[in-house]
PDB file of C-alpha atoms in Angstrom:
ATOM      1  CA  MET A   1     -43.314 -52.098  50.402  1.00  0.00           C
ATOM      2  CA  PHE A   2     -44.730 -48.692  51.524  1.00  0.00           C
ATOM      3  CA  HIS A   3     -46.002 -47.225  54.484  1.00  0.00           C
ATOM      4  CA  LYS A   4     -49.617 -46.302  55.241  1.00  0.00           C
ATOM      5  CA  ARG A   5     -51.910 -44.870  57.730  1.00  0.00           C
ATOM      6  CA  HIS A   6     -55.339 -45.848  57.888  1.00  0.00           C
ATOM      7  CA  LYS A   7     -56.727 -42.491  59.074  1.00  0.00           C
ATOM      8  CA  LEU A   8     -57.794 -40.146  56.329  1.00  0.00           C
ATOM      9  CA  ALA A   9     -55.545 -37.073  55.759  1.00  0.00           C
ATOM     10  CA  GLU A  10     -56.479 -33.609  54.445  1.00  0.00           C
ATOM     11  CA  ALA A  11     -56.023 -32.625  51.045  1.00  0.00           C
ATOM     12  CA  ASN A  12     -52.488 -31.415  50.299  1.00  0.00           C
ATOM     13  CA  VAL A  13     -52.718 -30.137  46.871  1.00  0.00           C
ATOM     14  CA  PRO A  14     -54.369 -26.835  46.025  1.00  0.00           C
ATOM     15  CA  GLN A  15     -57.280 -26.883  43.777  1.00  0.00           C
ATOM     16  CA  SER A  16     -55.516 -24.634  41.358  1.00  0.00           C
ATOM     17  CA  TRP A  17     -52.749 -27.171  40.861  1.00  0.00           C
ATOM     18  CA  VAL A  18     -53.191 -27.235  37.151  1.00  0.00           C
ATOM     19  CA  GLN A  19     -53.757 -23.728  36.214  1.00  0.00           C
ATOM     20  CA  THR A  20     -50.427 -22.443  38.350  1.00  0.00           C
ATOM     21  CA  GLY A  21     -48.473 -25.376  36.986  1.00  0.00           C
ATOM     22  CA  ALA A  22     -47.301 -26.530  40.455  1.00  0.00           C
ATOM     23  CA  TRP A  23     -46.979 -30.019  39.259  1.00  0.00           C
ATOM     24  CA  HIS A  24     -43.917 -29.026  37.257  1.00  0.00           C
ATOM     25  CA  ALA A  25     -41.754 -28.711  40.429  1.00  0.00           C
ATOM     26  CA  TRP A  26     -42.902 -32.142  41.771  1.00  0.00           C
ATOM     27  CA  GLU A  27     -41.113 -35.569  41.769  1.00  0.00           C
ATOM     28  CA  PRO A  28     -42.031 -37.829  38.817  1.00  0.00           C
ATOM     29  CA  PRO A  29     -45.398 -39.620  39.095  1.00  0.00           C
ATOM     30  CA  LEU A  30     -45.297 -43.343  39.409  1.00  0.00           C
ATOM     31  CA  ASN A  31     -46.597 -45.860  36.592  1.00  0.00           C
ATOM     32  CA  VAL A  32     -49.015 -47.728  38.721  1.00  0.00           C
ATOM     33  CA  VAL A  33     -51.955 -47.788  36.588  1.00  0.00           C
ATOM     34  CA  ARG A  34     -52.364 -50.893  34.280  1.00  0.00           C
ATOM     35  CA  GLY A  35     -54.960 -51.505  31.379  1.00  0.00           C
ATOM     36  CA  GLU A  36     -54.512 -48.053  29.478  1.00  0.00           C
ATOM     37  CA  SER A  37     -53.693 -49.788  26.296  1.00  0.00           C
ATOM     38  CA  HIS A  38     -57.314 -51.065  26.280  1.00  0.00           C
ATOM     39  CA  ARG A  39     -58.613 -47.499  26.755  1.00  0.00           C
ATOM     40  CA  GLN A  40     -56.309 -45.248  24.487  1.00  0.00           C
ATOM     41  CA  ASP A  41     -59.781 -43.824  22.841  1.00  0.00           C
ATOM     42  CA  VAL A  42     -60.579 -42.348  26.316  1.00  0.00           C
ATOM     43  CA  LEU A  43     -57.075 -41.018  26.873  1.00  0.00           C
ATOM     44  CA  ALA A  44     -56.672 -39.372  23.415  1.00  0.00           C
ATOM     45  CA  ARG A  45     -59.579 -37.296  23.987  1.00  0.00           C
ATOM     46  CA  TYR A  46     -57.342 -35.032  26.256  1.00  0.00           C
ATOM     47  CA  CYS A  47     -54.525 -34.992  23.646  1.00  0.00           C
ATOM     48  CA  GLY A  48     -54.770 -34.957  20.121  1.00  0.00           C
ATOM     49  CA  PRO A  49     -53.079 -36.450  16.961  1.00  0.00           C
ATOM     50  CA  PRO A  50     -49.403 -37.472  17.331  1.00  0.00           C
ATOM     51  CA  THR A  51     -47.027 -34.654  17.684  1.00  0.00           C
ATOM     52  CA  VAL A  52     -43.330 -33.992  17.609  1.00  0.00           C
ATOM     53  CA  LEU A  53     -43.181 -34.014  21.620  1.00  0.00           C
ATOM     54  CA  GLY A  54     -46.231 -35.648  22.608  1.00  0.00           C
ATOM     55  CA  TYR A  55     -48.410 -34.539  25.500  1.00  0.00           C
ATOM     56  CA  LEU A  56     -48.434 -34.080  29.239  1.00  0.00           C
ATOM     57  CA  VAL A  57     -51.938 -33.482  30.260  1.00  0.00           C
ATOM     58  CA  PRO A  58     -52.408 -32.702  34.273  1.00  0.00           C
ATOM     59  CA  VAL A  59     -55.764 -34.053  35.432  1.00  0.00           C
ATOM     60  CA  GLU A  60     -57.405 -35.540  38.459  1.00  0.00           C
ATOM     61  CA  GLY A  61     -57.276 -39.297  38.994  1.00  0.00           C
ATOM     62  CA  VAL A  62     -60.053 -40.845  40.863  1.00  0.00           C
ATOM     63  CA  LEU A  63     -59.303 -44.026  42.553  1.00  0.00           C
ATOM     64  CA  CYS A  64     -62.321 -46.126  43.326  1.00  0.00           C
ATOM     65  CA  ARG A  65     -62.456 -49.524  45.355  1.00  0.00           C
ATOM     66  CA  GLU A  66     -64.141 -52.327  43.887  1.00  0.00           C
ATOM     67  CA  PRO A  67     -64.378 -54.972  46.764  1.00  0.00           C
ATOM     68  CA  ASN A  68     -66.706 -57.092  44.754  1.00  0.00           C
ATOM     69  CA  ASN A  69     -64.814 -57.347  41.607  1.00  0.00           C
ATOM     70  CA  PRO A  70     -65.029 -61.024  40.419  1.00  0.00           C
ATOM     71  CA  VAL A  71     -61.738 -61.078  39.383  1.00  0.00           C
ATOM     72  CA  ASP A  72     -59.593 -59.286  42.116  1.00  0.00           C
ATOM     73  CA  PRO A  73     -61.260 -58.449  45.411  1.00  0.00           C
ATOM     74  CA  TYR A  74     -58.307 -55.797  46.137  1.00  0.00           C
ATOM     75  CA  ALA A  75     -59.014 -53.995  42.993  1.00  0.00           C
ATOM     76  CA  ILE A  76     -59.093 -50.106  42.662  1.00  0.00           C
ATOM     77  CA  ARG A  77     -60.604 -48.709  39.425  1.00  0.00           C
ATOM     78  CA  VAL A  78     -58.987 -45.647  37.932  1.00  0.00           C
ATOM     79  CA  GLU A  79     -61.167 -42.923  36.376  1.00  0.00           C
ATOM     80  CA  VAL A  80     -60.860 -39.298  34.668  1.00  0.00           C
ATOM     81  CA  GLU A  81     -63.638 -37.424  34.669  1.00  0.00           C
ATOM     82  CA  GLY A  82     -65.961 -40.464  35.135  1.00  0.00           C
ATOM     83  CA  GLU A  83     -64.367 -42.539  32.577  1.00  0.00           C
ATOM     84  CA  HIS A  84     -62.752 -45.899  33.269  1.00  0.00           C
ATOM     85  CA  VAL A  85     -58.901 -45.332  32.199  1.00  0.00           C
ATOM     86  CA  GLY A  86     -57.470 -48.715  33.945  1.00  0.00           C
ATOM     87  CA  TYR A  87     -56.689 -50.367  37.395  1.00  0.00           C
ATOM     88  CA  VAL A  88     -54.003 -49.703  39.969  1.00  0.00           C
ATOM     89  CA  ALA A  89     -51.416 -52.165  39.680  1.00  0.00           C
ATOM     90  CA  GLU A  90     -52.419 -55.586  41.425  1.00  0.00           C
ATOM     91  CA  GLU A  91     -49.642 -55.678  43.728  1.00  0.00           C
ATOM     92  CA  ILE A  92     -50.004 -52.086  44.795  1.00  0.00           C
ATOM     93  CA  ALA A  93     -53.699 -52.339  45.214  1.00  0.00           C
ATOM     94  CA  ALA A  94     -53.349 -55.517  47.303  1.00  0.00           C
ATOM     95  CA  GLN A  95     -51.209 -53.200  49.733  1.00  0.00           C
ATOM     96  CA  LEU A  96     -53.605 -49.916  49.297  1.00  0.00           C
ATOM     97  CA  SER A  97     -57.213 -51.668  49.594  1.00  0.00           C
ATOM     98  CA  PRO A  98     -56.835 -52.790  53.415  1.00  0.00           C
ATOM     99  CA  ALA A  99     -56.035 -49.248  54.280  1.00  0.00           C
ATOM    100  CA  LEU A 100     -58.831 -47.752  52.312  1.00  0.00           C
ATOM    101  CA  ASP A 101     -61.342 -50.363  53.547  1.00  0.00           C
ATOM    102  CA  LYS A 102     -60.209 -49.745  57.312  1.00  0.00           C
ATOM    103  CA  ALA A 103     -60.773 -46.115  56.575  1.00  0.00           C
ATOM    104  CA  GLY A 104     -64.021 -46.559  55.233  1.00  0.00           C
ATOM    105  CA  CYS A 105     -62.638 -44.782  52.238  1.00  0.00           C
ATOM    106  CA  GLN A 106     -64.200 -46.333  48.889  1.00  0.00           C
ATOM    107  CA  ARG A 107     -63.302 -43.232  46.459  1.00  0.00           C
ATOM    108  CA  PHE A 108     -60.457 -40.509  46.568  1.00  0.00           C
ATOM    109  CA  ILE A 109     -58.755 -38.171  44.232  1.00  0.00           C
ATOM    110  CA  VAL A 110     -55.139 -37.670  43.493  1.00  0.00           C
ATOM    111  CA  ALA A 111     -53.140 -35.685  41.081  1.00  0.00           C
ATOM    112  CA  GLY A 112     -52.182 -37.425  37.806  1.00  0.00           C
ATOM    113  CA  VAL A 113     -50.851 -36.748  34.317  1.00  0.00           C
ATOM    114  CA  ILE A 114     -51.721 -38.081  30.830  1.00  0.00           C
ATOM    115  CA  ARG A 115     -48.556 -38.794  29.167  1.00  0.00           C
ATOM    116  CA  GLY A 116     -47.390 -39.921  25.597  1.00  0.00           C
ATOM    117  CA  GLY A 117     -48.902 -39.278  22.004  1.00  0.00           C
ATOM    118  CA  ALA A 118     -45.404 -38.560  20.416  1.00  0.00           C
ATOM    119  CA  ILE A 119     -45.034 -39.601  16.748  1.00  0.00           C
ATOM    120  CA  ASP A 120     -42.220 -41.752  17.726  1.00  0.00           C
ATOM    121  CA  ALA A 121     -44.186 -43.268  20.805  1.00  0.00           C
ATOM    122  CA  PRO A 122     -47.788 -42.835  19.960  1.00  0.00           C
ATOM    123  CA  SER A 123     -49.257 -44.920  23.103  1.00  0.00           C
ATOM    124  CA  ILE A 124     -50.585 -43.146  25.943  1.00  0.00           C
ATOM    125  CA  GLY A 125     -50.508 -43.668  29.506  1.00  0.00           C
ATOM    126  CA  PHE A 126     -51.696 -42.359  32.680  1.00  0.00           C
ATOM    127  CA  HIS A 127     -49.554 -41.855  35.817  1.00  0.00           C
ATOM    128  CA  LEU A 128     -50.243 -41.006  39.302  1.00  0.00           C
ATOM    129  CA  TRP A 129     -48.816 -39.038  42.325  1.00  0.00           C
ATOM    130  CA  LEU A 130     -50.225 -41.285  44.975  1.00  0.00           C
ATOM    131  CA  GLY A 131     -49.188 -39.039  47.909  1.00  0.00           C
ATOM    132  CA  ARG A 132     -50.867 -35.850  46.257  1.00  0.00           C
ATOM    133  CA  ARG A 133     -54.509 -35.783  47.450  1.00  0.00           C
ATOM    134  CA  ILE A 134     -56.762 -33.122  45.948  1.00  0.00           C
ATOM    135  CA  VAL A 135     -59.467 -34.440  48.493  1.00  0.00           C
ATOM    136  CA  PRO A 136     -59.248 -36.003  51.893  1.00  0.00           C
ATOM    137  CA  GLY A 137     -57.712 -39.429  51.540  1.00  0.00           C
ATOM    138  CA  PRO A 138     -55.351 -42.023  52.835  1.00  0.00           C
ATOM    139  CA  SER A 139     -51.786 -40.711  53.500  1.00  0.00           C
ATOM    140  CA  ILE A 140     -49.648 -42.840  51.392  1.00  0.00           C
ATOM    141  CA  ILE A 141     -45.977 -42.601  52.032  1.00  0.00           C
ATOM    142  CA  LEU A 142     -44.119 -44.629  49.464  1.00  0.00           C
ATOM    143  CA  ASN A 143     -40.397 -46.022  50.243  1.00  0.00           C
ATOM    144  CA  GLU A 144     -37.757 -45.727  48.007  1.00  0.00           C
ATOM    145  CA  THR A 145     -37.735 -49.179  46.915  1.00  0.00           C
ATOM    146  CA  ILE A 146     -41.104 -48.855  45.217  1.00  0.00           C
ATOM    147  CA  ARG A 147     -40.239 -45.003  43.839  1.00  0.00           C
ATOM    148  CA  SER A 148     -36.944 -46.574  42.308  1.00  0.00           C
ATOM    149  CA  SER A 149     -38.285 -49.972  40.731  1.00  0.00           C
ATOM    150  CA  PRO A 150     -38.059 -49.807  37.003  1.00  0.00           C
ATOM    151  CA  GLU A 151     -41.687 -51.264  36.854  1.00  0.00           C
ATOM    152  CA  TYR A 152     -43.128 -48.029  38.558  1.00  0.00           C
ATOM    153  CA  ALA A 153     -40.563 -45.218  38.300  1.00  0.00           C
ATOM    154  CA  VAL A 154     -41.331 -42.599  35.534  1.00  0.00           C
ATOM    155  CA  LYS A 155     -38.228 -40.947  34.125  1.00  0.00           C
ATOM    156  CA  TRP A 156     -39.101 -37.892  32.154  1.00  0.00           C
ATOM    157  CA  ARG A 157     -37.408 -37.440  28.771  1.00  0.00           C
ATOM    158  CA  GLY A 158     -34.825 -34.709  28.391  1.00  0.00           C
ATOM    159  CA  VAL A 159     -37.188 -31.785  27.464  1.00  0.00           C
ATOM    160  CA  GLU A 160     -39.827 -33.067  29.972  1.00  0.00           C
ATOM    161  CA  ARG A 161     -37.436 -32.020  32.898  1.00  0.00           C
ATOM    162  CA  HIS A 162     -37.520 -28.500  31.855  1.00  0.00           C
ATOM    163  CA  GLN A 163     -39.645 -26.585  34.422  1.00  0.00           C
ATOM    164  CA  ASN A 164     -41.429 -24.615  31.942  1.00  0.00           C
ATOM    165  CA  PHE A 165     -42.182 -27.558  29.438  1.00  0.00           C
ATOM    166  CA  VAL A 166     -45.906 -27.258  29.308  1.00  0.00           C
ATOM    167  CA  PRO A 167     -46.807 -29.476  26.055  1.00  0.00           C
ATOM    168  CA  SER A 168     -50.814 -29.478  26.455  1.00  0.00           C
ATOM    169  CA  ASP A 169     -52.565 -28.833  29.350  1.00  0.00           C
ATOM    170  CA  GLU A 170     -55.856 -27.430  28.936  1.00  0.00           C
ATOM    171  CA  ALA A 171     -55.011 -25.737  25.448  1.00  0.00           C
ATOM    172  CA  GLN A 172     -54.749 -29.253  23.825  1.00  0.00           C
ATOM    173  CA  ARG A 173     -58.493 -30.020  24.564  1.00  0.00           C
ATOM    174  CA  ASP A 174     -59.579 -26.835  22.760  1.00  0.00           C
ATOM    175  CA  VAL A 175     -57.227 -26.941  19.808  1.00  0.00           C
ATOM    176  CA  PRO A 176     -56.077 -30.579  19.106  1.00  0.00           C
ATOM    177  CA  GLY A 177     -53.770 -29.685  16.329  1.00  0.00           C
ATOM    178  CA  ILE A 178     -51.274 -27.845  18.398  1.00  0.00           C
ATOM    179  CA  HIS A 179     -47.750 -29.132  18.075  1.00  0.00           C
ATOM    180  CA  THR A 180     -46.503 -28.560  21.529  1.00  0.00           C
ATOM    181  CA  GLY A 181     -42.817 -27.970  21.182  1.00  0.00           C
ATOM    182  CA  ALA A 182     -43.237 -24.125  20.724  1.00  0.00           C
ATOM    183  CA  SER A 183     -44.966 -23.699  24.153  1.00  0.00           C
ATOM    184  CA  MET A 184     -41.570 -23.486  25.810  1.00  0.00           C
ATOM    185  CA  HIS A 185     -40.800 -20.322  24.047  1.00  0.00           C
ATOM    186  CA  GLY A 186     -43.989 -18.321  23.256  1.00  0.00           C
ATOM    187  CA  GLY A 187     -45.380 -20.390  20.409  1.00  0.00           C
ATOM    188  CA  ARG A 188     -46.666 -17.525  18.240  1.00  0.00           C
ATOM    189  CA  TRP A 189     -47.099 -19.928  15.318  1.00  0.00           C
ATOM    190  CA  THR A 190     -50.016 -21.659  17.500  1.00  0.00           C
ATOM    191  CA  GLY A 191     -52.057 -18.681  16.351  1.00  0.00           C
ATOM    192  CA  ILE A 192     -52.153 -20.016  12.820  1.00  0.00           C
ATOM    193  CA  ASP A 193     -55.749 -20.580  12.123  1.00  0.00           C
ATOM    194  CA  GLN A 194     -56.383 -24.271  12.032  1.00  0.00           C
ATOM    195  CA  ARG A 195     -60.225 -24.311  11.378  1.00  0.00           C
ATOM    196  CA  ASP A 196     -59.720 -26.499   8.349  1.00  0.00           C
ATOM    197  CA  ARG A 197     -56.798 -27.741   6.086  1.00  0.00           C
ATOM    198  CA  LEU A 198     -57.251 -25.033   3.373  1.00  0.00           C
ATOM    199  CA  ALA A 199     -57.363 -22.197   6.092  1.00  0.00           C
ATOM    200  CA  THR A 200     -54.295 -23.682   7.661  1.00  0.00           C
ATOM    201  CA  ILE A 201     -52.284 -23.680   4.749  1.00  0.00           C
ATOM    202  CA  LYS A 202     -53.098 -20.034   3.809  1.00  0.00           C
ATOM    203  CA  SER A 203     -52.415 -18.912   7.301  1.00  0.00           C
ATOM    204  CA  ALA A 204     -49.153 -20.669   7.772  1.00  0.00           C
ATOM    205  CA  ARG A 205     -47.904 -19.240   4.576  1.00  0.00           C
ATOM    206  CA  GLU A 206     -48.766 -15.824   5.673  1.00  0.00           C
ATOM    207  CA  PHE A 207     -47.237 -16.495   9.096  1.00  0.00           C
ATOM    208  CA  LEU A 208     -43.887 -17.513   7.406  1.00  0.00           C
ATOM    209  CA  ARG A 209     -43.715 -14.499   5.169  1.00  0.00           C
ATOM    210  CA  CYS A 210     -43.584 -12.191   8.062  1.00  0.00           C
ATOM    211  CA  GLU A 211     -41.966 -14.277  11.006  1.00  0.00           C
ATOM    212  CA  THR A 212     -38.085 -14.428  11.454  1.00  0.00           C
ATOM    213  CA  ASP A 213     -37.590 -16.310  14.835  1.00  0.00           C
ATOM    214  CA  PRO A 214     -35.963 -19.647  13.655  1.00  0.00           C
ATOM    215  CA  LEU A 215     -38.040 -21.587  16.026  1.00  0.00           C
ATOM    216  CA  GLU A 216     -41.250 -20.246  15.191  1.00  0.00           C
ATOM    217  CA  ARG A 217     -40.587 -20.880  11.632  1.00  0.00           C
ATOM    218  CA  HIS A 218     -39.526 -24.328  12.087  1.00  0.00           C
ATOM    219  CA  PHE A 219     -42.879 -25.268  13.918  1.00  0.00           C
ATOM    220  CA  ALA A 220     -44.951 -23.425  11.273  1.00  0.00           C
ATOM    221  CA  TYR A 221     -43.079 -25.544   8.701  1.00  0.00           C
ATOM    222  CA  ASN A 222     -43.881 -28.594  10.358  1.00  0.00           C
ATOM    223  CA  LEU A 223     -47.459 -27.554  10.455  1.00  0.00           C
ATOM    224  CA  LEU A 224     -47.803 -26.632   7.026  1.00  0.00           C
ATOM    225  CA  GLU A 225     -45.870 -29.701   5.814  1.00  0.00           C
ATOM    226  CA  GLU A 226     -48.071 -32.082   7.509  1.00  0.00           C
ATOM    227  CA  THR A 227     -51.217 -30.152   6.413  1.00  0.00           C
ATOM    228  CA  LEU A 228     -50.093 -30.004   2.569  1.00  0.00           C
ATOM    229  CA  TYR A 229     -49.065 -33.813   2.802  1.00  0.00           C
ATOM    230  CA  LYS A 230     -52.472 -34.851   4.015  1.00  0.00           C
ATOM    231  CA  CYS A 231     -53.965 -32.610   1.152  1.00  0.00           C
ATOM    232  CA  ARG A 232     -51.610 -33.976  -1.501  1.00  0.00           C
ATOM    233  CA  ASP A 233     -54.519 -36.434  -3.166  1.00  0.00           C
ATOM    234  CA  VAL A 234     -57.353 -33.825  -2.846  1.00  0.00           C
ATOM    235  CA  ILE A 235     -55.672 -30.532  -3.945  1.00  0.00           C
ATOM    236  CA  SER A 236     -53.964 -29.797  -7.100  1.00  0.00           C
ATOM    237  CA  GLY A 237     -50.299 -28.814  -6.419  1.00  0.00           C
ATOM    238  CA  ALA A 238     -50.310 -29.564  -2.656  1.00  0.00           C
ATOM    239  CA  PHE A 239     -47.735 -32.539  -3.207  1.00  0.00           C
ATOM    240  CA  ASP A 240     -45.352 -30.168  -4.971  1.00  0.00           C
ATOM    241  CA  ASP A 241     -46.018 -27.305  -2.521  1.00  0.00           C
ATOM    242  CA  PHE A 242     -45.155 -29.884   0.154  1.00  0.00           C
ATOM    243  CA  ARG A 243     -41.901 -30.743  -1.622  1.00  0.00           C
ATOM    244  CA  LEU A 244     -40.848 -27.153  -1.984  1.00  0.00           C
ATOM    245  CA  THR A 245     -41.813 -26.245   1.450  1.00  0.00           C
ATOM    246  CA  CYS A 246     -39.551 -29.027   2.733  1.00  0.00           C
ATOM    247  CA  GLU A 247     -36.667 -27.824   0.819  1.00  0.00           C
ATOM    248  CA  GLN A 248     -36.892 -24.618   2.088  1.00  0.00           C
ATOM    249  CA  HIS A 249     -37.376 -25.858   5.560  1.00  0.00           C
ATOM    250  CA  HIS A 250     -34.173 -27.739   5.177  1.00  0.00           C
ATOM    251  CA  ARG A 251     -32.207 -24.727   3.776  1.00  0.00           C
ATOM    252  CA  GLU A 252     -33.069 -23.108   7.035  1.00  0.00           C
ATOM    253  CA  MET A 253     -32.047 -25.693   9.357  1.00  0.00           C
ATOM    254  CA  SER A 254     -28.478 -24.121   9.810  1.00  0.00           C
ATOM    255  CA  THR A 255     -30.147 -21.468  11.705  1.00  0.00           C
ATOM    256  CA  ILE A 256     -32.989 -23.662  13.246  1.00  0.00           C
ATOM    257  CA  ARG A 257     -30.691 -26.416  14.549  1.00  0.00           C
ATOM    258  CA  PRO A 258     -28.789 -24.328  17.226  1.00  0.00           C
ATOM    259  CA  SER A 259     -31.965 -22.719  18.448  1.00  0.00           C
ATOM    260  CA  LEU A 260     -33.681 -26.340  18.795  1.00  0.00           C
ATOM    261  CA  VAL A 261     -30.358 -27.156  21.023  1.00  0.00           C
ATOM    262  CA  GLY A 262     -30.560 -24.192  22.942  1.00  0.00           C
ATOM    263  CA  LEU A 263     -34.230 -24.711  23.817  1.00  0.00           C
ATOM    264  CA  PHE A 264     -34.236 -28.464  24.248  1.00  0.00           C
ATOM    265  CA  GLY A 265     -30.647 -29.347  24.957  1.00  0.00           C
ATOM    266  CA  ARG A 266     -30.585 -31.815  21.960  1.00  0.00           C
ATOM    267  CA  ILE A 267     -32.424 -32.237  18.603  1.00  0.00           C
ATOM    268  CA  PRO A 268     -36.247 -33.316  18.957  1.00  0.00           C
ATOM    269  CA  LEU A 269     -38.024 -35.468  16.009  1.00  0.00           C
ATOM    270  CA  LEU A 270     -37.610 -33.577  12.819  1.00  0.00           C
ATOM    271  CA  PRO A 271     -40.640 -35.185  10.740  1.00  0.00           C
ATOM    272  CA  THR A 272     -39.452 -33.375   7.590  1.00  0.00           C
ATOM    273  CA  TYR A 273     -36.914 -35.683   6.833  1.00  0.00           C
ATOM    274  CA  ARG A 274     -38.434 -39.110   7.307  1.00  0.00           C
ATOM    275  CA  GLN A 275     -41.813 -37.873   5.412  1.00  0.00           C
ATOM    276  CA  MET A 276     -39.673 -36.641   2.297  1.00  0.00           C
ATOM    277  CA  ALA A 277     -37.854 -39.959   2.055  1.00  0.00           C
ATOM    278  CA  ILE A 278     -41.123 -41.767   2.225  1.00  0.00           C
ATOM    279  CA  ALA A 279     -42.579 -39.517  -0.360  1.00  0.00           C
ATOM    280  CA  CYS A 280     -39.527 -39.950  -2.692  1.00  0.00           C
ATOM    281  CA  SER A 281     -39.431 -43.608  -2.276  1.00  0.00           C
ATOM    282  CA  LYS A 282     -43.224 -43.848  -3.081  1.00  0.00           C
ATOM    283  CA  SER A 283     -42.586 -41.735  -6.473  1.00  0.00           C
ATOM    284  CA  GLY A 284     -39.592 -44.134  -7.411  1.00  0.00           C
ATOM    285  CA  ASP A 285     -37.036 -41.361  -6.674  1.00  0.00           C
ATOM    286  CA  TYR A 286     -34.702 -43.594  -4.603  1.00  0.00           C
ATOM    287  CA  ASP A 287     -31.617 -41.163  -4.839  1.00  0.00           C
ATOM    288  CA  ALA A 288     -33.624 -38.277  -3.507  1.00  0.00           C
ATOM    289  CA  ALA A 289     -35.153 -40.420  -0.801  1.00  0.00           C
ATOM    290  CA  ALA A 290     -31.638 -41.357   0.296  1.00  0.00           C
ATOM    291  CA  GLN A 291     -30.441 -37.719   0.079  1.00  0.00           C
ATOM    292  CA  TRP A 292     -33.227 -36.845   2.770  1.00  0.00           C
ATOM    293  CA  CYS A 293     -31.991 -39.712   4.960  1.00  0.00           C
ATOM    294  CA  THR A 294     -28.523 -38.458   4.732  1.00  0.00           C
ATOM    295  CA  TRP A 295     -29.597 -34.881   5.383  1.00  0.00           C
ATOM    296  CA  GLY A 296     -31.730 -35.712   8.489  1.00  0.00           C
ATOM    297  CA  LEU A 297     -28.798 -37.959   9.978  1.00  0.00           C
ATOM    298  CA  GLU A 298     -26.474 -34.825   9.509  1.00  0.00           C
ATOM    299  CA  ILE A 299     -28.776 -32.511  11.303  1.00  0.00           C
ATOM    300  CA  TYR A 300     -29.384 -35.078  14.233  1.00  0.00           C
ATOM    301  CA  GLY A 301     -25.670 -35.724  14.393  1.00  0.00           C
ATOM    302  CA  ASP A 302     -24.985 -37.074  18.020  1.00  0.00           C
ATOM    303  CA  GLU A 303     -27.447 -34.761  19.617  1.00  0.00           C
ATOM    304  CA  ALA A 304     -30.696 -36.434  19.031  1.00  0.00           C
ATOM    305  CA  LEU A 305     -33.227 -36.258  21.958  1.00  0.00           C
ATOM    306  CA  GLU A 306     -34.614 -39.841  21.112  1.00  0.00           C
ATOM    307  CA  ILE A 307     -32.574 -42.608  19.222  1.00  0.00           C
ATOM    308  CA  ALA A 308     -35.824 -44.033  17.361  1.00  0.00           C
ATOM    309  CA  PRO A 309     -35.797 -41.279  14.710  1.00  0.00           C
ATOM    310  CA  VAL A 310     -32.183 -41.622  14.235  1.00  0.00           C
ATOM    311  CA  GLU A 311     -32.373 -45.531  13.773  1.00  0.00           C
ATOM    312  CA  ASP A 312     -35.369 -44.953  11.308  1.00  0.00           C
ATOM    313  CA  LEU A 313     -33.400 -42.952   9.006  1.00  0.00           C
ATOM    314  CA  GLU A 314     -30.478 -45.255   9.081  1.00  0.00           C
ATOM    315  CA  THR A 315     -32.583 -48.284   8.279  1.00  0.00           C
ATOM    316  CA  ARG A 316     -34.289 -46.484   5.402  1.00  0.00           C
ATOM    317  CA  LEU A 317     -30.905 -45.254   4.126  1.00  0.00           C
ATOM    318  CA  ASN A 318     -29.383 -48.850   4.295  1.00  0.00           C
ATOM    319  CA  ARG A 319     -32.574 -50.114   2.531  1.00  0.00           C
ATOM    320  CA  LEU A 320     -32.471 -47.422  -0.117  1.00  0.00           C
ATOM    321  CA  THR A 321     -28.763 -47.956  -0.661  1.00  0.00           C
ATOM    322  CA  ARG A 322     -29.378 -51.698  -1.426  1.00  0.00           C
ATOM    323  CA  LYS A 323     -32.088 -50.882  -3.399  1.00  0.00           C
ATOM    324  CA  ILE A 324     -30.173 -48.314  -5.755  1.00  0.00           C
ATOM    325  CA  SER A 325     -27.091 -50.611  -6.088  1.00  0.00           C
ATOM    326  CA  SER A 326     -29.457 -53.509  -7.417  1.00  0.00           C
ATOM    327  CA  LEU A 327     -31.044 -51.191 -10.116  1.00  0.00           C
TER     328      LEU A 327
END
């Protein structure tokens, strides 16, 4: 399954691996941690609310042997900063544990990345580079069979392959509301004041009055629309402002779209169209809801980064068309 050496090897990852972004040049990690679905609250602390592209947060993964585990004597617990986030997959742990026990190693640390939290895929996982040691530990040399197995292999999404794609890192711990797509081109919009919703609305409007870059405007619009929609029931006029903002955003998509393709290679999730379709449907304006679905599908064309948003709009449009026909 893989080759292992019982003697502990020196660390082969510099302590600055997160700060320098060295992990961007590495091979993809492995999906060998199980049970994260039961510990989403812990992993979510390192991310924030679901965003357009989700999060990649590099952190240390601490592997702890549990020889007295009542369920699995080969169990290896996985922790992040002292918090239990899962276990190494049983079949992998069964191969690793004898080597750890023979070397007298009950605990060692490898590089890992918390990944997920996108609007269209909100679950969060924790992947590991088992061969990248932050402290002395066993030398684990994985063979190609395990690296290429669909059960363990991690395939970066299109945008994640970009070497400079840093959707969160440490910034997300301090500013949970950042929508991470803008990090690839500077992200001036992330300077928008997000202390509270009123501050966000005011600051985003001021930003849009002055900013001219299409991508900066796009992400600022996303933030403003999201905030206005959340305030629709508590701030007078917020829903009308939300609708007008979405309409202006759509009018600018002729310049925003080519910039998105230039940055990401394809079109990432565009929450404006889905949210307006939902809002119009709730208000009983089914024709407008269908129009927003149609506009969204036209913008995506055949260049969507993910198929799920396109399928969502297609499903909504079909349902709305049937409803309109029945009226």
